[in-house]
Structure formats: C-alpha cells, structure tokens
Amino acid sequence: TYGPTPMHSKSLEVLSHVLGAVYFTSWSLSFYPQAILNWRRKSVTGLSFDFLILNVTGYVCYSTYTLAFLLSRRVQAEYHAGHTGPIPVDPSDAAFAVHGLLLTLITISQCFMYDRGDQLPSRISVALAACMWLSIIGTCVAAAFGGLTWLDFVYWLSYLKLAVTLCKYIPQAYLNYQRKSTVGWSIGNVLLDLNGGFWSFAQQGVDAIDDGSTSVFTGNVVKLGLSILTVCFDSFFIVQHYCLYPQPQDKATKHLISGQSDLEEGDD
C-alpha cells in the first residue's frame, strides 16, 4: 500500500461503477461479432482453433477465480489475512467471466457446425492446454489436502488466465500472417475488446485512488495484466486489419466474402 489516506469519495465510487459497467458491456459485447460473423458466413475459416482451445481454458480459470473470491468465505478470509482493503473482485468481473465462458463455448460449437476447411488445432496448443488442466487438478488436490491454501489455488488460476491471455492471440496473429488476410476474424471483436481493456484499467486506477491503496492492483494482478495485454494485442490486430492486410474492395471479392464484408463494414 502507499501513503495517502483513503478518500472513499461517493463521486469516485459512482465513477468506478460507471467504468465497470462500460468495460463489462464492451468486453461482453466483444464476443458477439465473431459468433455472428461465423453464422453469417456459415464458416469458421480464418478463426484460429488454437485461440479457442486456449481461450476456453482461460475462461474456466477466470470464472472459477472470480466466483471463488465472491462466494467463498475461506478464500475471502485468507485474502484479508494478508491484504488490507476490500476483495479485489467485483460482481461485474464474475458476470463477465461466466458470460465469456458461455460465448466461447458457443463459438467452439460453431466449429463443429460450419465449414472449417482444412483447419485443425495444433499439437502445441492441445499439449499446452493439457498441461494447464493437469496443473489445475494438481493444485486443487494440494489445496484439498492442506499443501496449499485455497487462496493459493485461486491465485494459480488467475496466473493461468494471464498466461493464456499472453499466448492465445499469437496463433491468430500468425494465422492472419500466413493467410495475408484477416477475413474470418472479426474486427468488431477487436475494437470492442480494446475499448473494454482501456476502461477496465481506468476503473482500477479510480479504485486505487479512492481506497488510497495499490491493493486493487497487487491483489488482482490478473485483471491488470488482462487490461494491458488486451490493449497491446488488439492494437496489433488493428494494424494487421487496416494496414498490413486491408480487405480488397473489388466486387468479385466482395461477393466471395460477403458475409465478412457486410459485417465488418458495419463495424469499421
């Protein structure tokens, strides 16, 4: 923590709730453009399956992490034993995490319903996800038998989510590079995701000022990391979409990728 006395300002509290609503709405809506694009094209070509495998693992971790902080008295007690201030998770964090998990599962189901060309998940992503799941099981067993605290287990889930966010976008960026195209990857998803990351970071800053404590950052490293990584990767995708691989505008190409073009013209 740092020196300033907590302000507990009503106006800052209201501002925090407003920012929370804005980032929650932006991040929640960011899942829909990709699902809608897949439905309109009746195809998931251009969407990295490695991204989806890692993403669903990350959201299982993040959902469990947020719900544990909000619902588990043991986790809350273990947290307060070493930290001052309120728990570092808001109900909006949990709502976003669970919503994100459900929408990711829906997007994965589309991979079995629509044309996917010759795309398959890579062995690397499958192996990485398997290692993460084994570590989840191992730390859960250790916590159950007293080798770790449940707070340690919950924090481990948050670190896994952060690790997923660090690497999950790389396969999609590489796929765009291989295809020299972002067709099949919704720019609407990217723009909403970027907006959510910015306002999530802003909310944490407001909370830190209001509480007079950096515990909102140190106690919830995953949320801080998610915000920073989201802004960085989404900025790169914007460069890919608008600068490196701009979509061709001739009528023949528009006809071939009409599902993508129609939706993304509405997003741009």
Tab-separated table of C-alpha atoms in Angstrom:
chain	number	residue	atom	x	y	z
A	1	THR	CA	0.000	0.000	0.000
A	2	TYR	CA	1.002	3.635	-0.211
A	3	GLY	CA	0.661	6.701	1.973
A	4	PRO	CA	-2.459	8.694	1.024
A	5	THR	CA	-5.467	8.310	3.281
A	6	PRO	CA	-8.403	6.526	1.655
A	7	MET	CA	-10.803	9.058	0.170
A	8	HIS	CA	-13.901	6.854	-0.059
A	9	SER	CA	-15.423	9.545	-2.206
A	10	LYS	CA	-19.011	8.989	-3.268
A	11	SER	CA	-18.288	10.522	-6.662
A	12	LEU	CA	-15.292	8.226	-7.213
A	13	GLU	CA	-17.373	5.245	-6.153
A	14	VAL	CA	-20.046	6.174	-8.691
A	15	LEU	CA	-17.385	6.729	-11.363
A	16	SER	CA	-15.927	3.298	-10.626
A	17	HIS	CA	-19.335	1.673	-11.067
A	18	VAL	CA	-19.864	3.542	-14.334
A	19	LEU	CA	-16.457	2.495	-15.659
A	20	GLY	CA	-17.148	-1.066	-14.538
A	21	ALA	CA	-20.407	-1.051	-16.479
A	22	VAL	CA	-18.682	0.368	-19.562
A	23	TYR	CA	-15.849	-2.173	-19.624
A	24	PHE	CA	-18.210	-5.021	-18.759
A	25	THR	CA	-20.512	-4.052	-21.624
A	26	SER	CA	-17.659	-3.616	-24.108
A	27	TRP	CA	-15.924	-6.865	-23.204
A	28	SER	CA	-19.195	-8.788	-23.070
A	29	LEU	CA	-20.343	-7.495	-26.453
A	30	SER	CA	-16.930	-8.291	-27.938
A	31	PHE	CA	-17.821	-11.992	-28.077
A	32	TYR	CA	-20.801	-11.488	-30.363
A	33	PRO	CA	-19.284	-10.115	-33.618
A	34	GLN	CA	-17.217	-13.292	-34.110
A	35	ALA	CA	-20.159	-15.607	-33.426
A	36	ILE	CA	-22.399	-13.561	-35.722
A	37	LEU	CA	-19.725	-13.493	-38.418
A	38	ASN	CA	-19.381	-17.291	-38.254
A	39	TRP	CA	-23.159	-17.663	-38.517
A	40	ARG	CA	-23.459	-15.301	-41.480
A	41	ARG	CA	-20.590	-16.917	-43.381
A	42	LYS	CA	-21.554	-20.446	-42.293
A	43	SER	CA	-17.823	-20.894	-41.928
A	44	VAL	CA	-15.119	-20.615	-39.280
A	45	THR	CA	-12.205	-20.460	-41.711
A	46	GLY	CA	-9.850	-17.711	-40.674
A	47	LEU	CA	-10.566	-18.210	-36.972
A	48	SER	CA	-7.725	-19.938	-35.130
A	49	PHE	CA	-8.786	-23.114	-33.324
A	50	ASP	CA	-5.705	-22.799	-31.136
A	51	PHE	CA	-7.079	-19.460	-29.947
A	52	LEU	CA	-10.373	-21.116	-28.987
A	53	ILE	CA	-8.762	-24.037	-27.140
A	54	LEU	CA	-6.634	-21.715	-25.054
A	55	ASN	CA	-9.431	-19.197	-24.596
A	56	VAL	CA	-11.909	-21.673	-23.122
A	57	THR	CA	-9.249	-22.889	-20.682
A	58	GLY	CA	-8.563	-19.311	-19.663
A	59	TYR	CA	-12.208	-18.504	-19.052
A	60	VAL	CA	-12.751	-21.615	-16.965
A	61	CYS	CA	-9.878	-20.385	-14.791
A	62	TYR	CA	-11.119	-16.796	-14.667
A	63	SER	CA	-14.712	-17.785	-13.885
A	64	THR	CA	-13.580	-20.002	-11.024
A	65	TYR	CA	-11.217	-17.301	-9.744
A	66	THR	CA	-13.851	-14.550	-9.631
A	67	LEU	CA	-16.607	-16.740	-8.211
A	68	ALA	CA	-14.294	-18.076	-5.504
A	69	PHE	CA	-13.461	-14.556	-4.332
A	70	LEU	CA	-17.118	-13.551	-4.282
A	71	LEU	CA	-18.665	-16.705	-2.821
A	72	SER	CA	-16.019	-18.494	-0.736
A	73	ARG	CA	-15.688	-17.233	2.831
A	74	ARG	CA	-12.482	-19.218	3.249
A	75	VAL	CA	-10.842	-17.544	0.261
A	76	GLN	CA	-12.020	-14.141	1.491
A	77	ALA	CA	-10.659	-14.789	4.993
A	78	GLU	CA	-7.293	-15.958	3.644
A	79	TYR	CA	-7.107	-12.859	1.466
A	80	HIS	CA	-7.908	-10.433	4.305
A	81	ALA	CA	-5.266	-12.116	6.468
A	82	GLY	CA	-2.591	-10.712	4.173
A	83	HIS	CA	-4.199	-7.703	2.494
A	84	THR	CA	-5.954	-4.535	3.527
A	85	GLY	CA	-8.957	-3.153	1.727
A	86	PRO	CA	-11.855	-4.921	0.035
A	87	ILE	CA	-11.545	-8.082	-2.033
A	88	PRO	CA	-10.142	-7.258	-5.481
A	89	VAL	CA	-13.034	-8.758	-7.471
A	90	ASP	CA	-16.294	-7.039	-8.383
A	91	PRO	CA	-19.555	-8.815	-9.280
A	92	SER	CA	-19.122	-7.385	-12.788
A	93	ASP	CA	-15.830	-9.306	-13.078
A	94	ALA	CA	-17.581	-12.590	-12.330
A	95	ALA	CA	-20.505	-11.799	-14.632
A	96	PHE	CA	-18.109	-11.016	-17.452
A	97	ALA	CA	-16.057	-14.171	-16.857
A	98	VAL	CA	-19.054	-16.527	-16.853
A	99	HIS	CA	-20.588	-14.778	-19.849
A	100	GLY	CA	-17.277	-15.022	-21.704
A	101	LEU	CA	-17.041	-18.735	-20.960
A	102	LEU	CA	-20.539	-19.387	-22.316
A	103	LEU	CA	-19.938	-17.390	-25.512
A	104	THR	CA	-16.591	-19.106	-26.068
A	105	LEU	CA	-18.307	-22.488	-25.785
A	106	ILE	CA	-20.908	-21.349	-28.318
A	107	THR	CA	-18.155	-20.262	-30.720
A	108	ILE	CA	-16.432	-23.631	-30.290
A	109	SER	CA	-19.712	-25.392	-31.094
A	110	GLN	CA	-19.812	-23.456	-34.377
A	111	CYS	CA	-16.560	-25.144	-35.376
A	112	PHE	CA	-18.449	-28.439	-35.491
A	113	MET	CA	-21.436	-26.963	-37.340
A	114	TYR	CA	-19.869	-24.830	-40.085
A	115	ASP	CA	-17.253	-25.205	-42.790
A	116	ARG	CA	-13.776	-25.185	-41.313
A	117	GLY	CA	-11.742	-26.039	-44.392
A	118	ASP	CA	-8.609	-27.965	-43.508
A	119	GLN	CA	-8.057	-26.123	-40.228
A	120	LEU	CA	-7.216	-28.188	-37.155
A	121	PRO	CA	-5.843	-27.286	-33.721
A	122	SER	CA	-2.097	-27.666	-33.427
A	123	ARG	CA	-0.450	-30.243	-31.207
A	124	ILE	CA	1.312	-27.449	-29.362
A	125	SER	CA	-1.910	-25.760	-28.256
A	126	VAL	CA	-3.513	-29.063	-27.292
A	127	ALA	CA	-0.436	-30.034	-25.265
A	128	LEU	CA	-0.280	-26.601	-23.624
A	129	ALA	CA	-3.946	-26.736	-22.639
A	130	ALA	CA	-3.493	-30.284	-21.315
A	131	CYS	CA	-0.569	-29.170	-19.145
A	132	MET	CA	-2.664	-26.336	-17.758
A	133	TRP	CA	-5.512	-28.677	-16.870
A	134	LEU	CA	-3.104	-31.086	-15.176
A	135	SER	CA	-1.690	-28.213	-13.126
A	136	ILE	CA	-5.231	-27.173	-12.132
A	137	ILE	CA	-6.011	-30.676	-10.923
A	138	GLY	CA	-2.683	-30.909	-9.101
A	139	THR	CA	-3.013	-27.598	-7.245
A	140	CYS	CA	-6.640	-28.346	-6.384
A	141	VAL	CA	-5.652	-31.672	-4.829
A	142	ALA	CA	-2.802	-29.967	-2.956
A	143	ALA	CA	-5.217	-27.370	-1.549
A	144	ALA	CA	-7.724	-30.041	-0.570
A	145	PHE	CA	-5.055	-31.877	1.450
A	146	GLY	CA	-3.584	-28.750	3.038
A	147	GLY	CA	-0.424	-28.478	0.973
A	148	LEU	CA	-1.597	-25.120	-0.345
A	149	THR	CA	-4.204	-22.647	0.803
A	150	TRP	CA	-7.328	-22.239	-1.285
A	151	LEU	CA	-6.208	-18.681	-1.923
A	152	ASP	CA	-3.018	-20.092	-3.455
A	153	PHE	CA	-5.144	-22.296	-5.698
A	154	VAL	CA	-7.342	-19.378	-6.746
A	155	TYR	CA	-4.310	-17.229	-7.486
A	156	TRP	CA	-2.835	-20.052	-9.551
A	157	LEU	CA	-5.986	-19.996	-11.678
A	158	SER	CA	-5.541	-16.265	-12.176
A	159	TYR	CA	-1.926	-16.740	-13.274
A	160	LEU	CA	-3.023	-19.390	-15.763
A	161	LYS	CA	-5.615	-16.991	-17.157
A	162	LEU	CA	-2.931	-14.357	-17.531
A	163	ALA	CA	-0.632	-16.878	-19.238
A	164	VAL	CA	-3.443	-17.815	-21.613
A	165	THR	CA	-4.019	-14.163	-22.489
A	166	LEU	CA	-0.298	-13.749	-23.117
A	167	CYS	CA	-0.185	-16.558	-25.676
A	168	LYS	CA	-3.725	-17.135	-27.003
A	169	TYR	CA	-3.615	-14.290	-29.541
A	170	ILE	CA	-0.321	-15.419	-31.056
A	171	PRO	CA	-1.855	-18.283	-33.108
A	172	GLN	CA	-4.498	-15.921	-34.526
A	173	ALA	CA	-1.916	-13.288	-35.420
A	174	TYR	CA	0.230	-15.973	-37.075
A	175	LEU	CA	-2.757	-17.371	-38.987
A	176	ASN	CA	-3.536	-13.881	-40.285
A	177	TYR	CA	0.106	-13.586	-41.343
A	178	GLN	CA	0.069	-16.959	-43.127
A	179	ARG	CA	-3.128	-16.130	-44.995
A	180	LYS	CA	-2.143	-12.481	-45.543
A	181	SER	CA	-5.726	-11.732	-44.584
A	182	THR	CA	-7.946	-11.104	-41.565
A	183	VAL	CA	-11.062	-12.447	-43.317
A	184	GLY	CA	-12.856	-14.698	-40.829
A	185	TRP	CA	-11.507	-12.809	-37.800
A	186	SER	CA	-13.938	-10.095	-36.757
A	187	ILE	CA	-12.546	-6.594	-36.362
A	188	GLY	CA	-15.664	-5.764	-34.340
A	189	ASN	CA	-14.459	-8.184	-31.687
A	190	VAL	CA	-11.074	-6.461	-31.626
A	191	LEU	CA	-12.424	-2.914	-31.336
A	192	LEU	CA	-14.820	-3.769	-28.508
A	193	ASP	CA	-12.112	-5.786	-26.745
A	194	LEU	CA	-9.707	-2.845	-26.953
A	195	ASN	CA	-12.317	-0.472	-25.584
A	196	GLY	CA	-13.037	-2.808	-22.668
A	197	GLY	CA	-9.361	-3.188	-21.820
A	198	PHE	CA	-8.855	0.561	-21.654
A	199	TRP	CA	-11.825	1.226	-19.368
A	200	SER	CA	-11.019	-1.755	-17.146
A	201	PHE	CA	-7.602	-0.242	-16.486
A	202	ALA	CA	-9.215	3.146	-15.844
A	203	GLN	CA	-11.588	1.622	-13.282
A	204	GLN	CA	-8.695	0.086	-11.365
A	205	GLY	CA	-6.975	3.468	-11.266
A	206	VAL	CA	-10.091	5.128	-9.844
A	207	ASP	CA	-10.460	2.366	-7.233
A	208	ALA	CA	-6.809	2.741	-6.200
A	209	ILE	CA	-7.265	6.487	-5.667
A	210	ASP	CA	-10.497	6.005	-3.747
A	211	ASP	CA	-9.075	3.277	-1.480
A	212	GLY	CA	-5.720	5.005	-1.001
A	213	SER	CA	-4.153	1.623	-1.676
A	214	THR	CA	-2.468	-0.234	-4.512
A	215	SER	CA	-4.091	-3.485	-3.366
A	216	VAL	CA	-6.568	-3.178	-6.220
A	217	PHE	CA	-3.561	-3.796	-8.493
A	218	THR	CA	-1.417	-6.108	-6.354
A	219	GLY	CA	-4.403	-8.138	-5.158
A	220	ASN	CA	-5.796	-8.629	-8.652
A	221	VAL	CA	-2.764	-8.909	-10.892
A	222	VAL	CA	-4.753	-10.857	-13.461
A	223	LYS	CA	-7.208	-8.018	-14.101
A	224	LEU	CA	-4.363	-5.532	-14.503
A	225	GLY	CA	-2.489	-7.889	-16.786
A	226	LEU	CA	-5.583	-8.626	-18.851
A	227	SER	CA	-6.150	-4.925	-19.427
A	228	ILE	CA	-2.564	-4.251	-20.528
A	229	LEU	CA	-2.233	-7.345	-22.730
A	230	THR	CA	-5.628	-6.736	-24.313
A	231	VAL	CA	-4.680	-3.213	-25.345
A	232	CYS	CA	-1.332	-4.381	-26.771
A	233	PHE	CA	-2.607	-7.348	-28.794
A	234	ASP	CA	-5.731	-5.606	-30.058
A	235	SER	CA	-3.623	-2.701	-31.254
A	236	PHE	CA	-1.549	-5.191	-33.262
A	237	PHE	CA	-4.680	-6.769	-34.775
A	238	ILE	CA	-5.896	-3.321	-35.813
A	239	VAL	CA	-2.589	-2.785	-37.641
A	240	GLN	CA	-2.985	-6.169	-39.354
A	241	HIS	CA	-6.569	-5.479	-40.414
A	242	TYR	CA	-6.316	-1.885	-41.581
A	243	CYS	CA	-2.658	-1.545	-42.619
A	244	LEU	CA	-0.975	-4.872	-43.392
A	245	TYR	CA	-3.854	-6.870	-44.865
A	246	PRO	CA	-6.613	-4.439	-45.877
A	247	GLN	CA	-9.582	-6.143	-47.472
A	248	PRO	CA	-9.861	-5.910	-51.262
A	249	GLN	CA	-12.747	-3.774	-52.413
A	250	ASP	CA	-13.452	-5.171	-55.881
A	251	LYS	CA	-16.938	-6.560	-56.430
A	252	ALA	CA	-15.841	-10.107	-57.181
A	253	THR	CA	-14.004	-10.394	-53.892
A	254	LYS	CA	-16.861	-8.729	-52.046
A	255	HIS	CA	-19.188	-11.368	-53.433
A	256	LEU	CA	-16.917	-14.197	-52.297
A	257	ILE	CA	-16.579	-12.853	-48.757
A	258	SER	CA	-19.896	-11.049	-48.498
A	259	GLY	CA	-20.595	-12.344	-45.004
A	260	GLN	CA	-17.322	-10.917	-43.744
A	261	SER	CA	-17.524	-7.687	-45.712
A	262	ASP	CA	-21.086	-6.806	-44.745
A	263	LEU	CA	-20.462	-7.257	-41.049
A	264	GLU	CA	-17.094	-5.552	-40.939
A	265	GLU	CA	-18.280	-2.554	-42.933
A	266	GLY	CA	-20.792	-2.074	-40.146
A	267	ASP	CA	-18.003	-2.384	-37.558
A	268	ASP	CA	-15.487	-0.085	-39.266
